[in-house]
mmCIF file of C-alpha atoms and ligand atoms in Angstrom:
data_model
loop_
_atom_site.group_PDB
_atom_site.id
_atom_site.type_symbol
_atom_site.label_atom_id
_atom_site.label_comp_id
_atom_site.label_asym_id
_atom_site.label_seq_id
_atom_site.Cartn_x
_atom_site.Cartn_y
_atom_site.Cartn_z
ATOM 1 C CA MET X 1 0.277 -0.186 0.215
ATOM 2 C CA MET X 2 2.455 2.431 1.222
ATOM 3 C CA PRO X 3 5.001 2.708 -1.845
ATOM 4 C CA PHE X 4 1.835 3.198 -4.010
ATOM 5 C CA PHE X 5 0.399 6.043 -1.861
ATOM 6 C CA LYS X 6 3.913 7.644 -1.623
ATOM 7 C CA SER X 7 4.042 7.540 -5.474
ATOM 8 C CA ILE X 8 1.022 9.031 -6.019
ATOM 9 C CA LYS X 9 2.079 11.895 -3.481
ATOM 10 C CA LYS X 10 5.352 12.234 -5.748
ATOM 11 C CA ASN X 11 3.362 11.988 -8.913
ATOM 12 C CA LYS X 12 1.279 15.112 -7.643
ATOM 13 C CA GLN X 13 4.144 16.626 -6.453
ATOM 14 C CA ASP X 14 5.383 16.710 -9.471
ATOM 15 C CA GLN X 15 2.177 17.651 -11.615
ATOM 16 C CA ALA X 16 2.533 21.012 -9.376
ATOM 17 C CA ILE X 17 6.265 21.884 -10.176
ATOM 18 C CA ALA X 18 5.164 21.203 -13.527
ATOM 19 C CA ALA X 19 2.510 23.393 -13.645
ATOM 20 C CA ALA X 20 4.435 25.992 -11.572
ATOM 21 C CA ASP X 21 7.107 25.710 -14.341
ATOM 22 C CA ARG X 22 4.563 26.320 -17.095
ATOM 23 C CA ILE X 23 2.946 29.448 -15.436
ATOM 24 C CA THR X 24 6.627 30.653 -15.363
ATOM 25 C CA ARG X 25 7.448 30.130 -18.872
ATOM 26 C CA LEU X 26 4.076 32.044 -20.357
ATOM 27 C CA GLN X 27 4.524 35.163 -21.447
ATOM 28 C CA ALA X 28 2.835 37.546 -18.842
ATOM 29 C CA SER X 29 2.442 40.152 -22.025
ATOM 30 C CA ASN X 30 0.898 37.872 -24.355
ATOM 31 C CA LEU X 31 -1.696 36.386 -22.716
ATOM 32 C CA PRO X 32 -5.126 36.053 -24.229
ATOM 33 C CA LYS X 33 -7.670 38.202 -23.366
ATOM 34 C CA HIS X 34 -10.711 36.235 -23.781
ATOM 35 C CA ILE X 35 -10.409 32.806 -23.458
ATOM 36 C CA ALA X 36 -13.717 30.747 -24.628
ATOM 37 C CA ILE X 37 -13.988 26.993 -24.019
ATOM 38 C CA ILE X 38 -16.457 24.248 -25.597
ATOM 39 C CA THR X 39 -16.878 21.887 -22.557
ATOM 40 C CA ASP X 40 -17.415 18.819 -24.392
ATOM 41 C CA GLY X 41 -16.850 15.528 -23.375
ATOM 42 C CA ASN X 42 -19.011 14.595 -20.217
ATOM 43 C CA GLY X 43 -21.323 12.498 -21.386
ATOM 44 C CA ARG X 44 -18.671 10.119 -23.295
ATOM 45 C CA TRP X 45 -16.527 10.329 -20.014
ATOM 46 C CA ALA X 46 -19.279 8.788 -17.792
ATOM 47 C CA LYS X 47 -19.982 6.137 -20.081
ATOM 48 C CA LYS X 48 -16.510 5.029 -19.841
ATOM 49 C CA ARG X 49 -16.984 4.387 -16.538
ATOM 50 C CA GLY X 50 -20.550 3.026 -16.986
ATOM 51 C CA LEU X 51 -21.962 5.745 -14.915
ATOM 52 C CA PRO X 52 -25.041 7.812 -15.889
ATOM 53 C CA ARG X 53 -24.353 10.796 -18.327
ATOM 54 C CA THR X 54 -25.786 13.188 -15.479
ATOM 55 C CA ALA X 55 -22.081 12.097 -13.552
ATOM 56 C CA GLY X 56 -20.482 13.447 -16.571
ATOM 57 C CA HIS X 57 -22.415 16.742 -16.301
ATOM 58 C CA ALA X 58 -21.367 16.779 -12.396
ATOM 59 C CA ALA X 59 -17.622 15.721 -13.175
ATOM 60 C CA GLY X 60 -17.399 18.424 -15.494
ATOM 61 C CA MET X 61 -18.962 20.960 -12.967
ATOM 62 C CA LYS X 62 -15.687 20.746 -10.614
ATOM 63 C CA LYS X 63 -13.381 21.426 -13.743
ATOM 64 C CA VAL X 64 -15.646 24.950 -14.212
ATOM 65 C CA ARG X 65 -14.555 25.814 -10.785
ATOM 66 C CA GLU X 66 -10.697 24.681 -11.275
ATOM 67 C CA ILE X 67 -10.553 26.600 -14.355
ATOM 68 C CA ILE X 68 -11.951 29.438 -13.363
ATOM 69 C CA ARG X 69 -9.514 29.592 -10.230
ATOM 70 C CA ALA X 70 -6.803 29.047 -12.670
ATOM 71 C CA ALA X 71 -7.608 31.881 -15.019
ATOM 72 C CA ASP X 72 -8.192 34.241 -12.360
ATOM 73 C CA GLU X 73 -4.614 33.572 -10.775
ATOM 74 C CA LEU X 74 -3.178 34.159 -13.911
ATOM 75 C CA GLY X 75 -5.111 37.284 -14.831
ATOM 76 C CA ILE X 76 -7.307 36.524 -17.467
ATOM 77 C CA GLN X 77 -9.999 38.821 -18.187
ATOM 78 C CA VAL X 78 -12.627 37.260 -19.454
ATOM 79 C CA LEU X 79 -13.488 33.564 -19.611
ATOM 80 C CA THR X 80 -16.643 32.115 -21.214
ATOM 81 C CA TYR X 81 -18.045 28.869 -20.796
ATOM 82 C CA TYR X 82 -20.488 27.148 -23.482
ATOM 83 C CA SER X 83 -22.777 25.397 -20.942
ATOM 84 C CA PHE X 84 -26.208 24.974 -22.784
ATOM 85 C CA SER X 85 -26.909 25.288 -26.528
ATOM 86 C CA THR X 86 -29.989 26.106 -27.885
ATOM 87 C CA GLU X 87 -29.870 22.529 -29.262
ATOM 88 C CA ASN X 88 -28.846 20.879 -26.170
ATOM 89 C CA TRP X 89 -32.639 20.978 -25.256
ATOM 90 C CA LYS X 90 -33.273 18.067 -27.915
ATOM 91 C CA ARG X 91 -31.519 15.630 -25.337
ATOM 92 C CA PRO X 92 -33.377 13.326 -22.687
ATOM 93 C CA GLN X 93 -35.911 15.137 -20.255
ATOM 94 C CA ASP X 94 -33.606 14.038 -17.445
ATOM 95 C CA GLU X 95 -30.326 15.043 -18.909
ATOM 96 C CA VAL X 96 -31.995 18.455 -19.842
ATOM 97 C CA ASP X 97 -33.553 18.835 -16.243
ATOM 98 C CA TYR X 98 -29.987 17.906 -14.526
ATOM 99 C CA LEU X 99 -28.386 20.268 -16.342
ATOM 100 C CA MET X 100 -31.117 23.255 -15.769
ATOM 101 C CA LYS X 101 -30.448 22.575 -12.035
ATOM 102 C CA LEU X 102 -26.544 23.101 -11.929
ATOM 103 C CA PRO X 103 -26.178 26.645 -12.013
ATOM 104 C CA ILE X 104 -29.030 26.709 -8.592
ATOM 105 C CA GLU X 105 -26.529 24.422 -7.114
ATOM 106 C CA PHE X 106 -23.575 26.061 -8.405
ATOM 107 C CA LEU X 107 -25.142 29.495 -6.782
ATOM 108 C CA LYS X 108 -25.034 27.787 -3.680
ATOM 109 C CA THR X 109 -21.735 26.317 -3.358
ATOM 110 C CA ASP X 110 -19.589 28.945 -5.322
ATOM 111 C CA LEU X 111 -21.049 32.464 -5.300
ATOM 112 C CA ASN X 112 -19.547 33.479 -2.272
ATOM 113 C CA GLU X 113 -16.066 32.479 -3.462
ATOM 114 C CA LEU X 114 -16.751 34.319 -7.095
ATOM 115 C CA ILE X 115 -17.656 37.584 -4.822
ATOM 116 C CA LYS X 116 -14.326 36.944 -2.816
ATOM 117 C CA ARG X 117 -12.591 36.746 -6.121
ATOM 118 C CA ASN X 118 -14.253 39.757 -7.570
ATOM 119 C CA VAL X 119 -15.757 37.995 -10.293
ATOM 120 C CA LYS X 120 -18.203 39.427 -12.647
ATOM 121 C CA VAL X 121 -21.047 36.560 -13.861
ATOM 122 C CA GLN X 122 -22.897 37.459 -16.781
ATOM 123 C CA MET X 123 -24.926 34.886 -19.283
ATOM 124 C CA LEU X 124 -24.873 34.948 -22.971
ATOM 125 C CA GLY X 125 -28.065 33.597 -24.386
ATOM 126 C CA GLU X 126 -31.872 33.399 -23.860
ATOM 127 C CA LYS X 127 -32.327 33.222 -20.196
ATOM 128 C CA SER X 128 -35.830 33.753 -20.224
ATOM 129 C CA LYS X 129 -37.075 30.337 -21.689
ATOM 130 C CA THR X 130 -35.382 28.396 -19.148
ATOM 131 C CA PRO X 131 -37.322 26.858 -16.260
ATOM 132 C CA SER X 132 -38.109 29.395 -13.596
ATOM 133 C CA GLU X 133 -36.067 28.692 -10.658
ATOM 134 C CA THR X 134 -32.758 28.528 -13.442
ATOM 135 C CA GLN X 135 -33.245 31.754 -14.303
ATOM 136 C CA LYS X 136 -33.975 33.109 -11.108
ATOM 137 C CA ALA X 137 -30.483 31.447 -9.779
ATOM 138 C CA LEU X 138 -28.604 33.062 -13.344
ATOM 139 C CA GLU X 139 -30.412 36.697 -12.197
ATOM 140 C CA GLU X 140 -29.195 35.988 -8.889
ATOM 141 C CA PHE X 141 -25.525 35.400 -9.918
ATOM 142 C CA GLU X 142 -25.308 38.623 -12.345
ATOM 143 C CA GLU X 143 -27.030 40.847 -9.783
ATOM 144 C CA LYS X 144 -24.732 40.073 -6.866
ATOM 145 C CA THR X 145 -21.805 40.183 -8.638
ATOM 146 C CA LYS X 146 -22.955 43.633 -10.997
ATOM 147 C CA HIS X 147 -20.305 45.796 -9.671
ATOM 148 C CA ASN X 148 -16.866 43.415 -9.331
ATOM 149 C CA SER X 149 -13.970 44.271 -11.647
ATOM 150 C CA GLY X 150 -12.003 41.614 -11.559
ATOM 151 C CA LEU X 151 -12.206 38.333 -13.996
ATOM 152 C CA ILE X 152 -15.552 38.749 -16.395
ATOM 153 C CA LEU X 153 -17.193 34.967 -16.677
ATOM 154 C CA ASN X 154 -19.627 34.468 -19.029
ATOM 155 C CA PHE X 155 -21.840 31.364 -19.304
ATOM 156 C CA ALA X 156 -23.567 30.661 -22.592
ATOM 157 C CA ILE X 157 -26.602 28.979 -21.635
ATOM 158 C CA ASN X 158 -29.455 28.418 -23.960
ATOM 159 C CA TYR X 159 -27.162 29.826 -26.401
ATOM 160 C CA GLY X 160 -26.619 29.784 -30.054
ATOM 161 C CA SER X 161 -24.697 32.018 -32.476
ATOM 162 C CA ARG X 162 -27.614 31.675 -35.041
ATOM 163 C CA SER X 163 -30.690 32.830 -33.039
ATOM 164 C CA GLU X 164 -28.173 35.488 -31.565
ATOM 165 C CA MET X 165 -27.462 36.730 -34.868
ATOM 166 C CA ILE X 166 -31.433 36.738 -36.372
ATOM 167 C CA SER X 167 -32.497 38.420 -32.798
ATOM 168 C CA ALA X 168 -29.277 41.182 -33.845
ATOM 169 C CA MET X 169 -30.896 41.590 -37.097
ATOM 170 C CA LYS X 170 -34.577 42.058 -35.968
ATOM 171 C CA GLN X 171 -33.901 44.478 -33.807
ATOM 172 C CA MET X 172 -31.636 46.577 -35.784
ATOM 173 C CA ILE X 173 -34.239 46.276 -38.733
ATOM 174 C CA ASN X 174 -37.038 47.298 -36.058
ATOM 175 C CA ASP X 175 -34.408 50.178 -35.157
ATOM 176 C CA VAL X 176 -34.107 51.394 -38.825
ATOM 177 C CA GLN X 177 -38.170 51.061 -39.095
ATOM 178 C CA GLN X 178 -38.375 53.792 -36.172
ATOM 179 C CA GLY X 179 -35.993 55.885 -37.381
ATOM 180 C CA HIS X 180 -33.409 55.445 -34.625
ATOM 181 C CA ILE X 181 -30.979 54.144 -37.323
ATOM 182 C CA LYS X 182 -30.238 54.289 -40.922
ATOM 183 C CA PRO X 183 -28.992 51.433 -43.080
ATOM 184 C CA ASP X 184 -25.889 53.315 -43.865
ATOM 185 C CA ASP X 185 -25.070 53.248 -39.902
ATOM 186 C CA VAL X 186 -24.616 49.363 -39.893
ATOM 187 C CA THR X 187 -20.667 48.619 -39.247
ATOM 188 C CA GLU X 188 -19.225 45.661 -37.547
ATOM 189 C CA ASP X 189 -19.153 47.679 -34.241
ATOM 190 C CA LEU X 190 -23.251 48.297 -34.509
ATOM 191 C CA MET X 191 -23.680 44.743 -35.062
ATOM 192 C CA ASP X 192 -21.151 43.971 -31.927
ATOM 193 C CA SER X 193 -23.376 46.294 -29.856
ATOM 194 C CA TYR X 194 -26.605 44.277 -30.743
ATOM 195 C CA LEU X 195 -25.067 40.810 -29.525
ATOM 196 C CA PHE X 196 -24.755 39.584 -25.941
ATOM 197 C CA THR X 197 -21.126 39.778 -25.908
ATOM 198 C CA LYS X 198 -21.850 44.014 -26.765
ATOM 199 C CA ASP X 199 -19.023 45.244 -24.287
ATOM 200 C CA ILE X 200 -16.851 42.123 -24.098
ATOM 201 C CA PRO X 201 -13.762 41.518 -26.337
ATOM 202 C CA ASP X 202 -13.899 38.748 -28.952
ATOM 203 C CA PRO X 203 -12.259 35.446 -27.688
ATOM 204 C CA ASP X 204 -8.591 35.005 -28.566
ATOM 205 C CA LEU X 205 -8.414 31.499 -27.856
ATOM 206 C CA VAL X 206 -11.129 28.751 -28.335
ATOM 207 C CA ILE X 207 -10.629 25.472 -26.625
ATOM 208 C CA ARG X 208 -13.016 22.459 -27.342
ATOM 209 C CA THR X 209 -12.162 19.349 -25.485
ATOM 210 C CA SER X 210 -13.571 15.901 -26.409
ATOM 211 C CA GLY X 211 -11.667 15.337 -30.105
ATOM 212 C CA GLU X 212 -14.706 17.043 -31.630
ATOM 213 C CA ILE X 213 -13.251 19.138 -34.370
ATOM 214 C CA ARG X 214 -16.325 21.628 -34.941
ATOM 215 C CA ILE X 215 -17.979 24.923 -33.528
ATOM 216 C CA SER X 216 -21.289 23.437 -32.574
ATOM 217 C CA ASN X 217 -23.301 26.992 -33.196
ATOM 218 C CA PHE X 218 -20.580 29.045 -30.578
ATOM 219 C CA LEU X 219 -19.849 32.831 -31.228
ATOM 220 C CA LEU X 220 -19.868 32.294 -34.719
ATOM 221 C CA TRP X 221 -19.471 36.492 -35.264
ATOM 222 C CA GLN X 222 -17.349 36.857 -32.517
ATOM 223 C CA ILE X 223 -14.078 33.844 -33.466
ATOM 224 C CA ALA X 224 -13.810 35.066 -37.144
ATOM 225 C CA TYR X 225 -9.985 35.708 -36.139
ATOM 226 C CA SER X 226 -9.668 33.458 -32.834
ATOM 227 C CA GLU X 227 -7.378 30.935 -32.110
ATOM 228 C CA LEU X 228 -8.403 27.669 -32.460
ATOM 229 C CA CYS X 229 -7.421 24.974 -29.965
ATOM 230 C CA PHE X 230 -8.509 21.289 -29.850
ATOM 231 C CA THR X 231 -7.495 18.591 -27.691
ATOM 232 C CA ASP X 232 -8.888 15.031 -27.268
ATOM 233 C CA THR X 233 -8.956 15.099 -23.235
ATOM 234 C CA LEU X 234 -12.232 14.798 -22.228
ATOM 235 C CA TRP X 235 -13.971 17.656 -20.067
ATOM 236 C CA PRO X 236 -13.894 16.542 -16.881
ATOM 237 C CA ASP X 237 -10.276 15.156 -17.538
ATOM 238 C CA PHE X 238 -9.073 18.742 -18.448
ATOM 239 C CA ASP X 239 -7.392 20.351 -15.445
ATOM 240 C CA ALA X 240 -5.173 23.804 -14.756
ATOM 241 C CA GLU X 241 -2.024 22.362 -16.794
ATOM 242 C CA ALA X 242 -4.000 21.235 -19.492
ATOM 243 C CA PHE X 243 -5.479 25.073 -19.803
ATOM 244 C CA PHE X 244 -1.777 26.362 -19.115
ATOM 245 C CA GLN X 245 -0.657 24.025 -22.093
ATOM 246 C CA ALA X 246 -3.660 25.520 -24.779
ATOM 247 C CA ILE X 247 -2.459 29.346 -23.336
ATOM 248 C CA GLU X 248 1.068 28.090 -24.219
ATOM 249 C CA ASP X 249 0.476 26.889 -27.586
ATOM 250 C CA PHE X 250 -1.713 29.964 -28.198
ATOM 251 C CA GLN X 251 1.545 31.990 -27.411
ATOM 252 C CA HIS X 252 3.654 30.488 -30.062
ATOM 253 C CA ARG X 253 0.794 31.055 -32.767
ATOM 254 C CA THR X 254 1.365 33.947 -35.270
ATOM 255 C CA ARG X 255 -1.791 36.322 -35.555
ATOM 256 C CA ARG X 256 -1.911 38.009 -38.942
ATOM 257 C CA TYR X 257 -5.410 39.223 -39.255
ATOM 258 C CA GLY X 258 -5.005 39.045 -43.265
ATOM 259 C CA ALA X 259 -1.835 41.243 -43.239
ATOM 260 C CA VAL X 260 1.568 40.207 -43.969
ATOM 261 C CA LYS X 261 3.802 39.813 -40.698
HETATM 262 C C1 IPE B 1 -20.967 18.424 -22.744
HETATM 263 O O1 IPE B 1 -20.588 17.199 -22.717
HETATM 264 C C2 IPE B 1 -21.545 19.113 -21.734
HETATM 265 C C3 IPE B 1 -22.763 20.064 -22.590
HETATM 266 C C4 IPE B 1 -23.418 19.867 -23.804
HETATM 267 C C5 IPE B 1 -24.206 20.073 -21.682
HETATM 268 P P1 IPE B 1 -21.830 16.133 -23.407
HETATM 269 O O2 IPE B 1 -22.778 15.834 -22.570
HETATM 270 O O3 IPE B 1 -22.096 16.666 -25.020
HETATM 271 O O4 IPE B 1 -21.041 14.996 -23.636
HETATM 272 P P2 IPE B 1 -20.660 13.824 -24.882
HETATM 273 O O5 IPE B 1 -20.270 14.994 -26.230
HETATM 274 O O6 IPE B 1 -21.932 13.460 -25.185
HETATM 275 O O7 IPE B 1 -19.483 13.183 -24.546
HETATM 276 C C1 IPE B 2 -21.352 21.829 -27.738
HETATM 277 O O1 IPE B 2 -21.550 20.633 -27.518
HETATM 278 C C2 IPE B 2 -22.476 22.450 -26.719
HETATM 279 C C3 IPE B 2 -21.719 22.726 -25.414
HETATM 280 C C4 IPE B 2 -20.596 22.211 -25.063
HETATM 281 C C5 IPE B 2 -22.848 23.247 -24.595
HETATM 282 P P1 IPE B 2 -22.335 19.462 -27.876
HETATM 283 O O2 IPE B 2 -22.197 18.145 -27.277
HETATM 284 O O3 IPE B 2 -23.484 19.759 -27.831
HETATM 285 O O4 IPE B 2 -21.924 19.385 -29.537
HETATM 286 P P2 IPE B 2 -22.356 18.239 -30.857
HETATM 287 O O5 IPE B 2 -23.691 18.523 -30.981
HETATM 288 O O6 IPE B 2 -21.470 17.167 -30.634
HETATM 289 O O7 IPE B 2 -22.038 19.424 -32.169
HETATM 290 MG MG1 MG B 3 -21.057 16.679 -26.636
#
């Protein structure tokens, strides 16, 4: 028993040293301002263990907390999680119910820590179409952290990029009809101002876990020039070390925005 236990401890120590080493290797001047994460693979993580899919979501929630802490300690300005898409309503009802209860649970366990960390929590997506208890929890997060000036933490819940753009277009057309704007006023900046992400810089880095190489209707307008990082790791197996690794990869990219470097 003992040598095995010792080796685990040593392994953990090594991991901590490796993580600290990686943080010091990250260039403080070239950190992504905004990191957006498609937290995928909870269901497969659970299936591999013979557990119900909901157990994967519970394990994923712990990683959401771990990466918030890592991002905050690193001084990242904006962290966005894709937590529930407009297409995820197609899942079995018990799974949807479980996912809709998670924010209520997270409010109980994590609101105080987020307040202490000066984190400002915001929601992207149509909150009003979530169950009323969920909506109440989401609003309480926003209300109780709205004056905080630290990390901006966005949760995309009942979020779909196409529906966000359609709603922006409808509002714009309405504003033209009301005479508030003219068609010539429509610019990229104006479009930004009609999106859930208004006032937030576009993601510099998008991470998707679980080996799927697709965007799944996430921030289509906003990621025009984001760096994309795909990893095979399932979300419940992702950790701070993997997060720092993704940032290190980002720091080796050359961003050209169509120009010549
Ligand atoms: C991501 O994990 C969480 C949500 C989409 C809510 P999945 O539940 O999609 O996990 P997989 O893709 O089935 O493994
Ligand atoms: C994307 O994952 C949405 C979230 C992580 C919330 P999905 O698991 O829903 O995406 P697809 O169905 O594999 O494209
Ligand atoms: Mg999935």
